[in-house]
Amino acid sequence: MDIEIPTYPRRVKVYFLEDDQWVDMGTGYCTGEIIEEDETSNARLTVRNEKDSDDIILRATVSAGIQFQKQQETLIVWTEPAQQTDVALSFQEAEGCAGLCDFLVHIQQTVERTISILYVMRNEDGTETTEIIAGPLVQPPNMSLGNLDAVLECVSPLGPNKFNNEALARHLLNRNYLDQLPDIFAMAEDLESLEDLHYLSQIVKVLFLMGDAGIWDALLQDSIFEAAIGALEYDPEVDLRQKANYRSYLRQFDNFRQVIPLPSEGLQIKVRQAFRLEFARDVVLSRILDENVQGIMNSVLFFHQSEIVAALQTSGSFLSSLFNLYREDIDHDQDQETLHLQREDGVRLVREIWNMVKTFPLQQRATLYSALVKNGLFVMLRYGLGSSSSASMSTKRAATELVSGLLDFDAKIVRQGGDDAAVIGVLTDLLLNDSNRDYGLKVLASEALRILLEPPSELMPSLAGPNGSQRSLQDSRGSTIGQIGSLDMHMFVLSFYENHAKQLFGPLIRFSSESNLEGNTDITHDHEDDTVIEILTDLLAFCIHHHGVRCEAFFEENGLAWSISHLIRFNRKAIRLAAIRCIKEAVLLSDSAILGLLIESRAIASLVSVMVSLEGRNNLATSACIEVLYLIAGKTTFLNSSPTRPCVQILNYLVDDYGIENVKSKISLPVIDAVICAKEEAQQSSQKPSEENGDTKHIKTPPPRVLEAKTSAKRQLEGGLYDNVSERSRKRRASDEGMGTASPLQGDNSSHHMSVEEGLNDLNGEESQSGHDGDSDTESDSSGDMGEGTNEDGVKKSSSSSASSSSSSSSSSLSLRTFTNAGKKLSIKFRKKKHTSDRQSKPKDD
């Protein structure tokens, strides 16, 4: 503690206690001083009058045995030993009181160790609580079986005191006091002195709870740790019949095997200390550690682990020698059995290092992971996960955890830094291997595959379907359905479908035969394969969700639609729900080819059949079926999502071919009416105005987006396209070309983008239908002869006479060419959905 001597003067009032009354002795400025006299140092407190600095109100020597009390944040009270008078200093500011208190603590630690400083706090109920700030250190006696109670009494009160903890720790470490512990413990245990063993247990517990890193390092030494842990086995709060057996565990695991010799002896000691401290924290002291001590212990452990990892990284040969054990092109001196044990331990060693750095900062983890990959991590993983290797199941689990951890951190490291084909292959073998009955390991392998195949959300915006109809429905994580990443990710996914997907989804492809659908609705299966089928069905839904049309060819070539139709009728609920999720992802993808396959394979029919068979029971399967049908009808049930468009392709099948109306006689659900209504709405919206014998049949007003396109086109064309065209040419084109028709909407798979020519034909057609009301110069009879027109004088002439006018023909040709050039520009604007009326396109004469 750095204290300025003499201390800064602080304004105080001095009081003496006389006849039980506090008497004001005056106001002045108090300082703390150290006076050197006859090669000795003495501390004293001096108060000088605020009006006359030569007037000394108080001069008190800090002598042995004085007990100072800090009260109410601004008072310091003590008893002068010479006059036996109580003295009180009342500070104007709490900061001044705290500064003098720090001075007294400094004096206690350096000049006069026998004084003590107490802090007296008044509670709400009127009682007082006293805590020791600093005090004389009572040195514990040397340990013996007869005085362990005295040793405990010396150390116990110092536990919650910061200053005395430090002093006691320095005293114990300087005297090597803890070296006595092993002999005393062995003697007490040999004599079966339960009382002494209880005292030793409490002494060791207090030493751990002191929170001093130096004491912990001493307790973790090879010569002391076993005795300390053994003493903690005799906890007086635990019945002797339930005594823990920590030493047996330590004898089994503390003498760790070195797969590759560690670079230095100091690193070996650091590894042992880290293990023992973690064992003490998590096992031995887990019930009694408070938050402060546990936080200090976590910090010490973190520094130990950081030193270990840094030493392994900077060692030039350790990592390379470790991974060379798994290379077949290197001659190994060991016999096969020893080499096999070394390889098994090596996988576990890397897993331990991996778990150790999980709490490290991002940059430190990235440096370690890069070093592991660079030195041959994937060679070791190929051994740990390969079906042909002799690795045990625990080693396979450790290797799978490594793959999952690496993918969680950065999947790009696996795709670029390692042999991705080998990684996918070994994960597939692990998932499909019949000898592996570990369900947790299979789930771990499937999760690793998911992370490996999931495209990053920040890359390319979407994967458009064949007709530009792909949706961008956001999932809960913010990624877009059907997203695919950069070129590397694109090639990685293509490689997966070309080389690995058929093997991975092989159990599902077995159900792709159409003959599998014949027979009873309830289908049973070998329960040993159900786990794999469930995982693979979920994985297929994942691929449809994230890869979109990239998996369309694979989906069609291998008949997976038939597999889904088969799996949806399984008795096992988990498999049935996974199959329904596949249909849901296909509906959200809205790819006409995949939807057509689901219709052809009767997967949609199976979905409705399952819903009917459940008879409307309130369960998860019924809810899943209803949700998919609502999605098909375009009635989204997702919260915080944009509305979905109806799948016209499936609606037509359900209503026209399947006859979903007949289902209403078996089960009454609102979703059935929603499907039927959606089909009718889609049919009406897909119809267009038609023209037969000059009569226009108005079916339905076009959707708002089409009307907006038409209005914008008309506004832009009227504003700028006719500027350089004669009025006569404009009228003639309105007569000759004004009866065009709009293109029909293509249902759910149309792009809904209208070109300028289609928009103008629709607009001119509407003008012809309305008879051009309000425009007396351009009246025409839509029911009359289409070969006739009207000139400016109102005289009727034939189409042949109009064609004979060269000037009119030339003007008309110019008008059409100008319209085509401008139309190309506006068509681009429509496709970008930028309908701006303030910009006018000026036609250019060819």
Short mmCIF file of C-alpha atoms in Angstrom, two decimals, residues 407-563:
data_model
loop_
_atom_site.label_atom_id
_atom_site.label_comp_id
_atom_site.label_asym_id
_atom_site.label_seq_id
_atom_site.Cartn_x
_atom_site.Cartn_y
_atom_site.Cartn_z
CA LEU A 407 -17.37 -26.73 -37.10
CA ASP A 408 -19.05 -24.65 -34.41
CA PHE A 409 -16.07 -22.34 -34.35
CA ASP A 410 -15.55 -22.03 -38.12
CA ALA A 411 -16.78 -24.54 -40.68
CA LYS A 412 -14.54 -22.93 -43.29
CA ILE A 413 -11.52 -24.48 -41.55
CA VAL A 414 -12.92 -27.94 -42.28
CA ARG A 415 -13.96 -27.10 -45.85
CA GLN A 416 -10.66 -25.47 -46.79
CA GLY A 417 -8.05 -26.69 -44.32
CA GLY A 418 -8.88 -30.36 -44.30
CA ASP A 419 -9.95 -33.15 -46.61
CA ASP A 420 -13.66 -32.36 -46.72
CA ALA A 421 -14.47 -35.54 -48.62
CA ALA A 422 -12.82 -37.59 -45.88
CA VAL A 423 -14.65 -35.69 -43.14
CA ILE A 424 -18.07 -36.20 -44.75
CA GLY A 425 -17.21 -39.82 -45.46
CA VAL A 426 -16.20 -40.67 -41.91
CA LEU A 427 -19.23 -38.87 -40.46
CA THR A 428 -21.48 -40.82 -42.82
CA ASP A 429 -19.84 -44.10 -41.81
CA LEU A 430 -20.25 -43.19 -38.16
CA LEU A 431 -23.94 -42.46 -38.69
CA LEU A 432 -24.75 -45.55 -40.76
CA ASN A 433 -22.43 -48.06 -39.11
CA ASP A 434 -24.59 -50.92 -37.81
CA SER A 435 -22.07 -51.82 -35.10
CA ASN A 436 -22.48 -48.37 -33.57
CA ARG A 437 -25.47 -48.55 -31.21
CA ASP A 438 -24.63 -45.29 -29.49
CA TYR A 439 -27.59 -43.00 -30.23
CA GLY A 440 -25.84 -39.95 -28.81
CA LEU A 441 -22.86 -40.50 -31.11
CA LYS A 442 -25.14 -40.73 -34.16
CA VAL A 443 -26.87 -37.49 -33.21
CA LEU A 444 -23.47 -35.86 -32.72
CA ALA A 445 -22.41 -36.98 -36.22
CA SER A 446 -25.63 -35.66 -37.77
CA GLU A 447 -25.17 -32.28 -36.06
CA ALA A 448 -21.63 -32.11 -37.43
CA LEU A 449 -22.99 -32.79 -40.94
CA ARG A 450 -25.58 -30.05 -40.52
CA ILE A 451 -22.97 -27.48 -39.54
CA LEU A 452 -20.72 -28.59 -42.39
CA LEU A 453 -23.49 -28.28 -45.00
CA GLU A 454 -25.13 -25.09 -43.72
CA PRO A 455 -24.27 -22.09 -45.91
CA PRO A 456 -23.31 -18.91 -44.07
CA SER A 457 -26.22 -16.47 -43.90
CA GLU A 458 -24.13 -13.46 -44.88
CA LEU A 459 -23.27 -14.82 -48.32
CA MET A 460 -25.37 -14.90 -51.53
CA PRO A 461 -28.91 -13.61 -51.00
CA SER A 462 -30.98 -16.46 -52.46
CA LEU A 463 -31.25 -19.44 -54.73
CA ALA A 464 -33.91 -18.68 -57.34
CA GLY A 465 -36.17 -21.43 -58.50
CA PRO A 466 -36.55 -22.44 -62.14
CA ASN A 467 -39.31 -19.88 -62.75
CA GLY A 468 -37.97 -17.19 -60.48
CA SER A 469 -40.55 -18.08 -57.85
CA GLN A 470 -38.30 -18.88 -54.93
CA ARG A 471 -39.43 -17.21 -51.74
CA SER A 472 -37.31 -15.37 -49.23
CA LEU A 473 -39.14 -16.40 -46.08
CA GLN A 474 -36.92 -15.63 -43.11
CA ASP A 475 -36.41 -18.25 -40.48
CA SER A 476 -35.86 -17.52 -36.79
CA ARG A 477 -32.10 -17.18 -37.22
CA GLY A 478 -32.40 -14.57 -39.95
CA SER A 479 -31.04 -16.70 -42.79
CA THR A 480 -32.89 -16.97 -46.06
CA ILE A 481 -34.37 -20.28 -47.17
CA GLY A 482 -32.44 -21.62 -50.11
CA GLN A 483 -29.38 -19.47 -49.50
CA ILE A 484 -26.10 -20.69 -50.82
CA GLY A 485 -22.74 -19.16 -50.24
CA SER A 486 -19.69 -18.18 -52.16
CA LEU A 487 -18.16 -20.18 -54.97
CA ASP A 488 -16.29 -22.42 -52.53
CA MET A 489 -19.48 -23.24 -50.65
CA HIS A 490 -21.31 -23.74 -53.93
CA MET A 491 -18.75 -26.28 -55.13
CA PHE A 492 -18.72 -27.94 -51.72
CA VAL A 493 -22.49 -28.53 -51.86
CA LEU A 494 -22.32 -29.81 -55.44
CA SER A 495 -19.54 -32.19 -54.45
CA PHE A 496 -21.65 -33.43 -51.56
CA TYR A 497 -24.60 -34.33 -53.81
CA GLU A 498 -22.40 -35.91 -56.45
CA ASN A 499 -20.17 -38.01 -54.18
CA HIS A 500 -21.70 -38.50 -50.73
CA ALA A 501 -25.43 -37.84 -50.64
CA LYS A 502 -26.45 -41.16 -52.17
CA GLN A 503 -24.51 -43.11 -49.56
CA LEU A 504 -25.73 -40.91 -46.74
CA PHE A 505 -29.42 -41.12 -47.65
CA GLY A 506 -29.19 -44.77 -48.71
CA PRO A 507 -31.61 -46.03 -46.01
CA LEU A 508 -34.23 -43.57 -47.26
CA ILE A 509 -33.69 -44.41 -50.92
CA ARG A 510 -34.64 -48.03 -50.12
CA PHE A 511 -38.22 -46.83 -49.64
CA SER A 512 -38.36 -45.09 -53.02
CA SER A 513 -40.09 -47.94 -54.86
CA GLU A 514 -43.73 -47.24 -55.69
CA SER A 515 -44.63 -50.75 -54.62
CA ASN A 516 -43.86 -49.79 -51.04
CA LEU A 517 -47.05 -47.79 -50.93
CA GLU A 518 -49.26 -50.82 -51.42
CA GLY A 519 -50.72 -52.51 -48.43
CA ASN A 520 -51.80 -51.44 -44.98
CA THR A 521 -51.70 -47.78 -43.98
CA ASP A 522 -49.84 -48.54 -40.76
CA ILE A 523 -46.30 -49.55 -41.62
CA THR A 524 -43.91 -51.11 -39.13
CA HIS A 525 -40.15 -51.27 -39.29
CA ASP A 526 -37.13 -52.62 -37.49
CA HIS A 527 -36.73 -50.45 -34.41
CA GLU A 528 -32.96 -50.71 -34.57
CA ASP A 529 -33.02 -48.77 -37.86
CA ASP A 530 -35.65 -46.27 -36.75
CA THR A 531 -33.07 -44.02 -35.12
CA VAL A 532 -31.04 -43.71 -38.33
CA ILE A 533 -34.17 -43.18 -40.44
CA GLU A 534 -35.40 -40.44 -38.13
CA ILE A 535 -32.04 -38.65 -38.21
CA LEU A 536 -31.77 -38.93 -42.00
CA THR A 537 -35.32 -37.69 -42.58
CA ASP A 538 -34.60 -34.64 -40.48
CA LEU A 539 -31.36 -34.17 -42.39
CA LEU A 540 -33.25 -34.33 -45.70
CA ALA A 541 -35.60 -31.57 -44.50
CA PHE A 542 -32.51 -29.57 -43.56
CA CYS A 543 -31.06 -29.97 -47.07
CA ILE A 544 -34.31 -28.86 -48.71
CA HIS A 545 -34.41 -25.85 -46.40
CA HIS A 546 -30.83 -24.69 -46.96
CA HIS A 547 -29.91 -25.96 -50.42
CA GLY A 548 -33.19 -25.38 -52.25
CA VAL A 549 -33.10 -26.31 -55.91
CA ARG A 550 -29.53 -27.58 -55.54
CA CYS A 551 -30.96 -30.81 -54.19
CA GLU A 552 -33.77 -30.99 -56.79
CA ALA A 553 -31.91 -33.30 -59.18
CA PHE A 554 -30.82 -35.60 -56.36
CA PHE A 555 -34.36 -35.57 -54.97
CA GLU A 556 -35.82 -36.63 -58.34
CA GLU A 557 -33.16 -39.14 -59.41
CA ASN A 558 -33.40 -41.14 -56.19
CA GLY A 559 -37.18 -41.06 -55.79
CA LEU A 560 -37.10 -39.42 -52.38
CA ALA A 561 -40.65 -38.18 -52.87
CA TRP A 562 -41.79 -41.80 -52.74
CA SER A 563 -39.68 -42.29 -49.61
#
